[in-house]
Short mmCIF file of C-alpha atoms and ligand atoms in Angstrom, two decimals:
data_model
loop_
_atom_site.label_atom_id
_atom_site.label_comp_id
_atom_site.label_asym_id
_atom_site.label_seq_id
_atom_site.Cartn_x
_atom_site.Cartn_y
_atom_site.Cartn_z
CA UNK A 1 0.00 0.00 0.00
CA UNK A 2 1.34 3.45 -0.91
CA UNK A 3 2.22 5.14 2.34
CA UNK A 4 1.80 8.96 0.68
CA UNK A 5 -0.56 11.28 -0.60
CA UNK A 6 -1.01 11.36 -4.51
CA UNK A 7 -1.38 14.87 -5.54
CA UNK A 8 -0.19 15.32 -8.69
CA UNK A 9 -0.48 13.67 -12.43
CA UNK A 10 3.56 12.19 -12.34
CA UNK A 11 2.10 10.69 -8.73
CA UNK A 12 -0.95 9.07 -10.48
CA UNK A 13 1.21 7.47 -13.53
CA UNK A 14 3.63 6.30 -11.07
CA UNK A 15 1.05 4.63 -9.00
CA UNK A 16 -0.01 2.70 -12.14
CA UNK A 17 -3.70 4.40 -11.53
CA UNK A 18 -3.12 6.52 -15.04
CA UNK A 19 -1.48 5.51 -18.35
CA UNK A 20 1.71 7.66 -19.15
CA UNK A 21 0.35 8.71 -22.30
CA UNK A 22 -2.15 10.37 -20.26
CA UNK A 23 0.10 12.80 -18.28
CA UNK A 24 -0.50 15.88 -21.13
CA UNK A 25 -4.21 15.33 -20.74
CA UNK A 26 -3.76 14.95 -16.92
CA UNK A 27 -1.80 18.30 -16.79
CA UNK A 28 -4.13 20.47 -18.68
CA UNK A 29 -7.10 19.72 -15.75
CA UNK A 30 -5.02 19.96 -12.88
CA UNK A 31 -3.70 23.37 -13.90
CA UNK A 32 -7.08 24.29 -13.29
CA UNK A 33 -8.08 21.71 -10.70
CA UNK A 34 -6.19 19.88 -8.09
CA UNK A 35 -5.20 16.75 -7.38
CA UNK A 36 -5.47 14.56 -4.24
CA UNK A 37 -5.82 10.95 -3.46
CA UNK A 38 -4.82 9.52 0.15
CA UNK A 39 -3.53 5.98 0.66
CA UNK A 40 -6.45 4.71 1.87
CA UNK A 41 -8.63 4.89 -1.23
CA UNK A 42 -5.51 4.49 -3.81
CA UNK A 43 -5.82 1.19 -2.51
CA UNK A 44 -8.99 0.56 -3.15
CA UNK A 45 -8.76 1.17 -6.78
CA UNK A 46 -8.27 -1.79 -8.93
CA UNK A 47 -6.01 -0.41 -11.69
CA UNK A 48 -6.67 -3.54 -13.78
CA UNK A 49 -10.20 -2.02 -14.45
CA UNK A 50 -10.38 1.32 -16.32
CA UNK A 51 -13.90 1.98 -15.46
CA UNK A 52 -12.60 1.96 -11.37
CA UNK A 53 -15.50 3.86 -9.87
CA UNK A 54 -12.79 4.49 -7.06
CA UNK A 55 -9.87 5.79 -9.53
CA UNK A 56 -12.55 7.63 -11.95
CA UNK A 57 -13.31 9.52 -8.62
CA UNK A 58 -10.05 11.55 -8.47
CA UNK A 59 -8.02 10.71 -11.87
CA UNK A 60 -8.59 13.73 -13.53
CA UNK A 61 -10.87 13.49 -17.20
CA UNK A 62 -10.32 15.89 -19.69
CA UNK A 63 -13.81 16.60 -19.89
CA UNK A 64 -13.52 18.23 -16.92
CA UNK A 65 -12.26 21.23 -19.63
CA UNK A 66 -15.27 21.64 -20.89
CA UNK A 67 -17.96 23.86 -19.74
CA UNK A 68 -21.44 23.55 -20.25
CA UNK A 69 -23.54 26.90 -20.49
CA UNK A 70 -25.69 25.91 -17.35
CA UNK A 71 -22.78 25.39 -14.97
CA UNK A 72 -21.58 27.49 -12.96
CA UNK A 73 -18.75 28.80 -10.29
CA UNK A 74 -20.88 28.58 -7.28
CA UNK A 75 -23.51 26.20 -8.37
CA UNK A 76 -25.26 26.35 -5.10
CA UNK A 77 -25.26 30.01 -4.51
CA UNK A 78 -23.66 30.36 -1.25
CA UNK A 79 -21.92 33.99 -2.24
CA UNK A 80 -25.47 35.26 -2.65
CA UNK A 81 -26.10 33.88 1.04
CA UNK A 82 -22.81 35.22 3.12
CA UNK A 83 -23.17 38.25 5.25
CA UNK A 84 -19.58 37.91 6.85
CA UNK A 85 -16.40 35.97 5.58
CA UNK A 86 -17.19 32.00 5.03
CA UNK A 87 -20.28 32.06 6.59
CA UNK A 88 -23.56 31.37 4.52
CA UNK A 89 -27.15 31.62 6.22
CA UNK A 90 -29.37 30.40 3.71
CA UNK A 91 -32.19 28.83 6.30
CA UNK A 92 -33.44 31.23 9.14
CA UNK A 93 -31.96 28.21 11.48
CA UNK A 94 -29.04 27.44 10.45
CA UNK A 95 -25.85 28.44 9.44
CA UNK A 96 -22.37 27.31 7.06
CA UNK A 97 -19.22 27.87 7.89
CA UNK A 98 -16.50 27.02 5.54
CA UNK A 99 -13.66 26.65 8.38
CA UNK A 100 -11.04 24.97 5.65
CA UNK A 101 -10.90 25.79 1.84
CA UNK A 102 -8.69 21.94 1.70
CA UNK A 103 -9.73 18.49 1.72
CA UNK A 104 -7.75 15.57 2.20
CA UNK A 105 -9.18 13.90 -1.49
CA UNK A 106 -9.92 16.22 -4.36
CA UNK A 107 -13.57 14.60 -5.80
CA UNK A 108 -13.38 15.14 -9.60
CA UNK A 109 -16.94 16.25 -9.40
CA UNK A 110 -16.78 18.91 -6.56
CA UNK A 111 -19.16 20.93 -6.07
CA UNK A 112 -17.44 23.92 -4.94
CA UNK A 113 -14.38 22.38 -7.01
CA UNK A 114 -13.63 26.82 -8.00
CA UNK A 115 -13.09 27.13 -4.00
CA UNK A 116 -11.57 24.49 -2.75
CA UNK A 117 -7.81 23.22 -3.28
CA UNK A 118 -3.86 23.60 -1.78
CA UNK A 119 -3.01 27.37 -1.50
CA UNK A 120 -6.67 28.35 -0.88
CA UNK A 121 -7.09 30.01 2.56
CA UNK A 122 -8.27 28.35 5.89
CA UNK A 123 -10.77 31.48 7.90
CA UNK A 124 -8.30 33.37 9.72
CA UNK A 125 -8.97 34.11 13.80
CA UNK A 126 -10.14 37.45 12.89
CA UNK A 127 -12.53 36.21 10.32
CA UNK A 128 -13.61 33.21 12.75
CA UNK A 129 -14.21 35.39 15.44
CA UNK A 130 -16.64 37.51 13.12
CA UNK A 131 -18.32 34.39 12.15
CA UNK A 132 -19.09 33.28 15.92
CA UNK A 133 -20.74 36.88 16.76
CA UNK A 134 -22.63 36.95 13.72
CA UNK A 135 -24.30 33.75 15.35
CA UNK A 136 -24.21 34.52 18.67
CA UNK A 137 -26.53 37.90 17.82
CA UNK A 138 -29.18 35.74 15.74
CA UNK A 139 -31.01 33.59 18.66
CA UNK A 140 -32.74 31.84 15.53
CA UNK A 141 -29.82 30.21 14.65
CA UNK A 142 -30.24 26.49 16.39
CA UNK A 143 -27.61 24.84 13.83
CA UNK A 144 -23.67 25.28 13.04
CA UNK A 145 -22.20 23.49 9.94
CA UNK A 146 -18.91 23.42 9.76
CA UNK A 147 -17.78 22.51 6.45
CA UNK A 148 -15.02 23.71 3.94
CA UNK A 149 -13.17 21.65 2.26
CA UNK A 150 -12.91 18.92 4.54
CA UNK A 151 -12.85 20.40 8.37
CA UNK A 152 -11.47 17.12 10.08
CA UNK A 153 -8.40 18.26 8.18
CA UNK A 154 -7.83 20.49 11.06
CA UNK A 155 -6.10 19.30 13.99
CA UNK A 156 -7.81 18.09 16.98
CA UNK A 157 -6.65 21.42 18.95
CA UNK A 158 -8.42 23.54 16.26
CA UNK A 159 -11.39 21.23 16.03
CA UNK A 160 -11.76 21.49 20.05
CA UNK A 161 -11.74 25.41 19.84
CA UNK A 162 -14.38 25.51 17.08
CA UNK A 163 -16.82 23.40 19.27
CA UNK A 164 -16.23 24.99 22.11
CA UNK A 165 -17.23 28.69 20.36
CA UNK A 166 -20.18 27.18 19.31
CA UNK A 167 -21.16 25.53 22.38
CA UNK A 168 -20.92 28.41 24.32
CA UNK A 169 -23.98 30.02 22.72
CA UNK A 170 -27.07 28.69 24.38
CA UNK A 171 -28.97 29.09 21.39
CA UNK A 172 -26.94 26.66 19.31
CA UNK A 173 -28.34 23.22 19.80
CA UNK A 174 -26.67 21.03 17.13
CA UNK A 175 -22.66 21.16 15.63
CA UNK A 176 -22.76 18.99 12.05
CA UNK A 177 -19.63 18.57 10.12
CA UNK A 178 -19.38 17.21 6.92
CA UNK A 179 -16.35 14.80 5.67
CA UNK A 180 -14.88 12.73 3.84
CA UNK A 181 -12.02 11.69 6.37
CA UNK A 182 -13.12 9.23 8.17
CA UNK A 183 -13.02 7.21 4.43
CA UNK A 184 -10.36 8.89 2.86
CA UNK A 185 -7.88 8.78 6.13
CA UNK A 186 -10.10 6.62 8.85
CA UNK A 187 -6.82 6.38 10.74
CA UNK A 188 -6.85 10.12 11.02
CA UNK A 189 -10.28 10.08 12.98
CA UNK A 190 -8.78 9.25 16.33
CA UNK A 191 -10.48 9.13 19.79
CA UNK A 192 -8.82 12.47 20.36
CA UNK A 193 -10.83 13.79 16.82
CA UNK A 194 -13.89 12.44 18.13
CA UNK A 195 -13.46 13.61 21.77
CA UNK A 196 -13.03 17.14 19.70
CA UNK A 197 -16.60 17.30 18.54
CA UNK A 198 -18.29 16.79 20.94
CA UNK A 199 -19.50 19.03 23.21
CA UNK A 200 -21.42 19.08 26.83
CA UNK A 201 -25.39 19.47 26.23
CA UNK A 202 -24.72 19.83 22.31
CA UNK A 203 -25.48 17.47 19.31
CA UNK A 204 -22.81 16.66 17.59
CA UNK A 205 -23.58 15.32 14.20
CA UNK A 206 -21.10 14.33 11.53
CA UNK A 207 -22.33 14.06 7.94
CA UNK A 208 -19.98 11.19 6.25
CA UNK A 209 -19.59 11.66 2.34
CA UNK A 210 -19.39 8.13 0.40
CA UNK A 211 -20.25 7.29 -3.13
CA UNK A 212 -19.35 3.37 -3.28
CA UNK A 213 -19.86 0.60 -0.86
CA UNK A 214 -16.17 -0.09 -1.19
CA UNK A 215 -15.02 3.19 0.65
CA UNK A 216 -16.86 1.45 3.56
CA UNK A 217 -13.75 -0.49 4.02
CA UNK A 218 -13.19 -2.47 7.82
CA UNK A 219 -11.01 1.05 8.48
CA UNK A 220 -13.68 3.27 7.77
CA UNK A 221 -16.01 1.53 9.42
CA UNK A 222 -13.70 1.55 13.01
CA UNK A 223 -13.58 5.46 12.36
CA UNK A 224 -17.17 5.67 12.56
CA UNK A 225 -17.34 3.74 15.11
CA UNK A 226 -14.73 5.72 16.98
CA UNK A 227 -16.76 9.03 16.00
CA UNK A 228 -20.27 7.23 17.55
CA UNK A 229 -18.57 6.11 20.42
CA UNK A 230 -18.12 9.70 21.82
CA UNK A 231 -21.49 10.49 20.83
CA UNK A 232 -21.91 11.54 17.80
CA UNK A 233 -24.68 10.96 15.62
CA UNK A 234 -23.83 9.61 11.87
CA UNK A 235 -25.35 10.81 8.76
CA UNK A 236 -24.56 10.01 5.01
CA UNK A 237 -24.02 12.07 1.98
CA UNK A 238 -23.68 10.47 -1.38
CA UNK A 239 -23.53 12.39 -4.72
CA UNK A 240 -25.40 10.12 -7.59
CA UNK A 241 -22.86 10.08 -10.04
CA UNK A 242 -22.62 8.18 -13.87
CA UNK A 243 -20.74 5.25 -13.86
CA UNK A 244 -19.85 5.33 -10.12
CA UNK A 245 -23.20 4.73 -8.48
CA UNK A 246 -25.97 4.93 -10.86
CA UNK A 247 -27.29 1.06 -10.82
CA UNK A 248 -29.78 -0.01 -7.92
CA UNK A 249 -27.40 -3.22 -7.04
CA UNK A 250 -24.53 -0.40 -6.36
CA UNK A 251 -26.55 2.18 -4.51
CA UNK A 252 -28.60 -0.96 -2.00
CA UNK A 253 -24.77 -2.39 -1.40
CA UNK A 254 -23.73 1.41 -0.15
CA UNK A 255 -26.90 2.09 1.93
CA UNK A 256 -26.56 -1.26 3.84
CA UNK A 257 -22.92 -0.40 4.33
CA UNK A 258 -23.58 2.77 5.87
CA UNK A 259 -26.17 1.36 7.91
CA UNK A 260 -23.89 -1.26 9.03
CA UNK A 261 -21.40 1.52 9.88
CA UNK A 262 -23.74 3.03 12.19
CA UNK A 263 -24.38 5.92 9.64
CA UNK A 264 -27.90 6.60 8.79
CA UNK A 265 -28.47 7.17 5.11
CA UNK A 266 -29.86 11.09 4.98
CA UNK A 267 -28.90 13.07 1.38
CA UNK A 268 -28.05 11.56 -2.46
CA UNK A 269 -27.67 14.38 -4.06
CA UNK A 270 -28.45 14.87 -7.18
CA UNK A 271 -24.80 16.48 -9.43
CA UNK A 272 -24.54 20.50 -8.99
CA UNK A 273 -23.95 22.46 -11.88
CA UNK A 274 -20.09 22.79 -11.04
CA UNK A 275 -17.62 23.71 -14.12
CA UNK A 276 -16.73 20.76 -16.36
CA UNK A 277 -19.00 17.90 -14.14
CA UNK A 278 -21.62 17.16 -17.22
CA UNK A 279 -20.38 13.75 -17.94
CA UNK A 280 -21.05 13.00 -14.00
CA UNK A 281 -24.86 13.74 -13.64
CA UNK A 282 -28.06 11.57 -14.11
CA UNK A 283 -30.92 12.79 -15.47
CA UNK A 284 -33.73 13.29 -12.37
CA UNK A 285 -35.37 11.26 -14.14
CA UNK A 286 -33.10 8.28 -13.94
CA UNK A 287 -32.57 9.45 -10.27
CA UNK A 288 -36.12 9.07 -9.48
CA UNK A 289 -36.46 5.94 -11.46
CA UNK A 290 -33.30 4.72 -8.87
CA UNK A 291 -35.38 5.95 -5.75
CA UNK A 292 -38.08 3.70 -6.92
CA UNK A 293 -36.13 1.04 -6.97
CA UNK A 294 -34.77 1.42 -3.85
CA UNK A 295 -37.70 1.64 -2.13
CA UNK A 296 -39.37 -1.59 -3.15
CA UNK A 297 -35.64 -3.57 -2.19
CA UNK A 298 -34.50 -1.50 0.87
CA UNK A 299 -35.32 -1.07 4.75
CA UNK A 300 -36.41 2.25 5.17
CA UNK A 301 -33.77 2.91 7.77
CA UNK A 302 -31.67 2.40 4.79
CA UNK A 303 -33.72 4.65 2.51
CA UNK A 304 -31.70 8.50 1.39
CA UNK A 305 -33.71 11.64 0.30
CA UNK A 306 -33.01 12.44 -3.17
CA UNK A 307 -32.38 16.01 -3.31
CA UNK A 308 -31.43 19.31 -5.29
CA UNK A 309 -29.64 22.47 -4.51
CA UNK A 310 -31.40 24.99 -6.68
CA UNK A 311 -29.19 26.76 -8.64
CA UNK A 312 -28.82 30.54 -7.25
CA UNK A 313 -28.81 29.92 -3.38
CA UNK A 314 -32.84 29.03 -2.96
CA UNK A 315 -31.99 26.18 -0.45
CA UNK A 316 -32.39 22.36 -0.92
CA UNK A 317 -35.63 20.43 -2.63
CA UNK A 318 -36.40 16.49 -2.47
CA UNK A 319 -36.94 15.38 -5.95
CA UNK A 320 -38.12 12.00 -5.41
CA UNK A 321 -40.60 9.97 -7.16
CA UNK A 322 -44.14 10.63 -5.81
CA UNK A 323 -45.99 8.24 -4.07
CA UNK A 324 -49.77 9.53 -3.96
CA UNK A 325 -51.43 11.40 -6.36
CA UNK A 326 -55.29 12.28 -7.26
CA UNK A 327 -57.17 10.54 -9.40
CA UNK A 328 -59.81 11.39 -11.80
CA UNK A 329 -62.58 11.33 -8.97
CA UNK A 330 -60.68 13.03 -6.13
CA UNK A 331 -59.64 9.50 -4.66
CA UNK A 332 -56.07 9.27 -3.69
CA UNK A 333 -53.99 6.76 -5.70
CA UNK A 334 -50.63 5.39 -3.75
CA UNK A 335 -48.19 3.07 -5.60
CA UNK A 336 -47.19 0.44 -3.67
CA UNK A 337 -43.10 -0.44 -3.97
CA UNK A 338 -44.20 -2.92 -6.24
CA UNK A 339 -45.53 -0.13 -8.89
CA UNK A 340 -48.57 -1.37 -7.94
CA UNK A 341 -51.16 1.50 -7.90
CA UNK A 342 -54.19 1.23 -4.89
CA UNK A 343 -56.75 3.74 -3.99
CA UNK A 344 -57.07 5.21 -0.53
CA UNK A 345 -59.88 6.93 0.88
CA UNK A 346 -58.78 9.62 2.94
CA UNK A 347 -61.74 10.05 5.18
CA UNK A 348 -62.00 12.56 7.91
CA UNK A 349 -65.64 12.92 8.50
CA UNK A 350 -67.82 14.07 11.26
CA UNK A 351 -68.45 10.57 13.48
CA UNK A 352 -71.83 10.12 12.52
CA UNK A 353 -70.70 9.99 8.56
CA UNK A 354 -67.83 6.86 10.18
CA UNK A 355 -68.83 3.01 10.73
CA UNK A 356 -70.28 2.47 13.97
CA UNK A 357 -68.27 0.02 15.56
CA UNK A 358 -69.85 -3.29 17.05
S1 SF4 B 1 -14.37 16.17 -0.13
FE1 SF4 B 1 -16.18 17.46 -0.54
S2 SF4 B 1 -15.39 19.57 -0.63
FE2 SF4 B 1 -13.61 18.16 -0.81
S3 SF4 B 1 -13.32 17.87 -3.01
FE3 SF4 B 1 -14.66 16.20 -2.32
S4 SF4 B 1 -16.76 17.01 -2.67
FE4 SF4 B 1 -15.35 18.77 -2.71
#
């Protein structure tokens, strides 16, 4: 097993997960985009396969290069949505705060992939400071979300001073931080990480990003185990992406793995309009037809919302199938997970209009 970080295209050909005669091509993207692979997943990838949904995660694709009128630099809108320095407050209660502008992997299909690389700034103590008034003068605000880049890059010092700034404002209830540590580096989620999260009185969630049930190796799973064990609750966040995870058999294996980590299944999100990620989305309708299949194979404790960022900072919206609709005489019609389609009655008359009971 490689024992460093990949982070550039010379590292990739030399670790056999790129052809040589792919460094030019390789070198053109990563001018623009970085680079970053950790040990833990470079092993996962098997090079003999050159449809790796592991390796076509972070081996950069030319088509990356090209630009499709719809896309954009911040997809999600979160510039619209900042009133101080790497803080976005988009939902009346709840606020983003992009501690880190690194992550320990560099996802091909990132959706703040214009923001986030080596050389790009971490919030400075002036700028952090500004960030913890602005949500210590808003009692509304009952959420922090630390995000970035990757905040468990951070040392557990710096992790320990962020949650304790947060958890000294009694109107902050919950701390979530979203990663993709604990499977890109699980041995870098130590006790001491976890310990770092968690706070007296607070929930602590962490929101674990995973696209393949193979990421969910026996070392991830011990990280999230190490992260539950001090109390923290586990959610997952998958991106639905072409020819990593768009098949039902692929999508039931990574549910039940999370599940079996101890990490509830919460977003798949449907691709953001990020530069040069075409060639990685579904079409919603392909997403919902996936949802539909989900449904009629998997627990619901397994089951993900399928959801959108609106372009232009307008906040999250499930785009699932729908279950119920009306028919033609006002009846409800609910499909069963079979496709089945049954009629419901939804009755809420006055008790003399109901069926006496004997
Ligand atoms: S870990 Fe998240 S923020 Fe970092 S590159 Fe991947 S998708 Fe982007």
């Amino acid at each position: 097993m490689l024992n460093r970080r990949l982070t550039s295209p010379k590292d990739l050909v030399e670790a056999g997960l790129a052809g040589p005669e792919r460094i030019q091509q390789l070198e053109a993207v990563a001018s623009h985009y970085a680079i970053g692979l950790t040990p833990a997943l470079a092993a996962l990838v098997r090079s003999e396969d050159p449809s790796d949904p592991i390796a076509r995660q972070f081996a950069p694709d030319a088509r990356e290069l090209i630009r499709d009128p719809a896309e954009r630099d911040d997809p999600i809108g979160d510039d619209a949505m900042s009133p101080v320095k790497g803080l976005v407050h988009r939902y009346p209660d709840r606020v983003l705060i992009k501690l880190v502008a690194v992550c320990a992997v560099y996802c091909r299909f990132c959706f703040r992939r214009e923001r986030v690389g080596p050389g790009s700034g971490a919030l400075g103590g002036a700028e952090f400071a500004a960030a913890v008034d602005y949500v210590r003068a808003d009692e509304g605000i009952w959420e922090v979300i630390l995000t970035g880049g990757d905040p468990l890059t951070l040392s557990p010092r710096r992790i320990a001073e962020v949650t304790k700034a947060f958890a000294a404002i009694d109107h902050v209830k919950v701390l979530r931080w979203h990663t993709r540590l604990p499977v890109a580096a699980p041995e870098q989620v130590t006790k001491a990480m976890a310990r770092a999260l968690v706070a007296e009185g607070k929930t602590t969630v962490v929101a674990v990003h995973a696209n393949h049930a193979r990421e969910l190796t026996e070392g991830a799973r011990s990280a999230c185990r190490r992260l539950a064990a001090e109390g923290a609750m586990l959610v997952s966040q998958t991106v639905l992406l072409k020819g990593v995870n768009d098949d039902p058999e692929t999508l039931i294996d990574l549910m039940r793995a999370f599940v079996e980590a101890r990490v509830k299944p919460y977003y798949l999100h449907h691709g953001d309009l990020a530069p040069g990620t075409a060639h990685w989305r579904v079409s919603i309708a392909r997403g919902q037809e996936l949802m539909r299949l989900l449904r009629a194979r998997l627990s619901g404790l397994a089951m993900p919302t399928y959801m959108l960022d609106i372009p232009g900072g307008h906040g999250k919206a499930p785009i699932g199938p729908q279950w119920i609709h009306c028919g033609e005489d006002g009846e409800h019609l609910v499909t069963d997970p079979r496709g089945n389609e049954h009629a419901y009655a939804d009755r809420l008359g006055a008790d003399s209009e109901r069926v006496a009971q004997p």
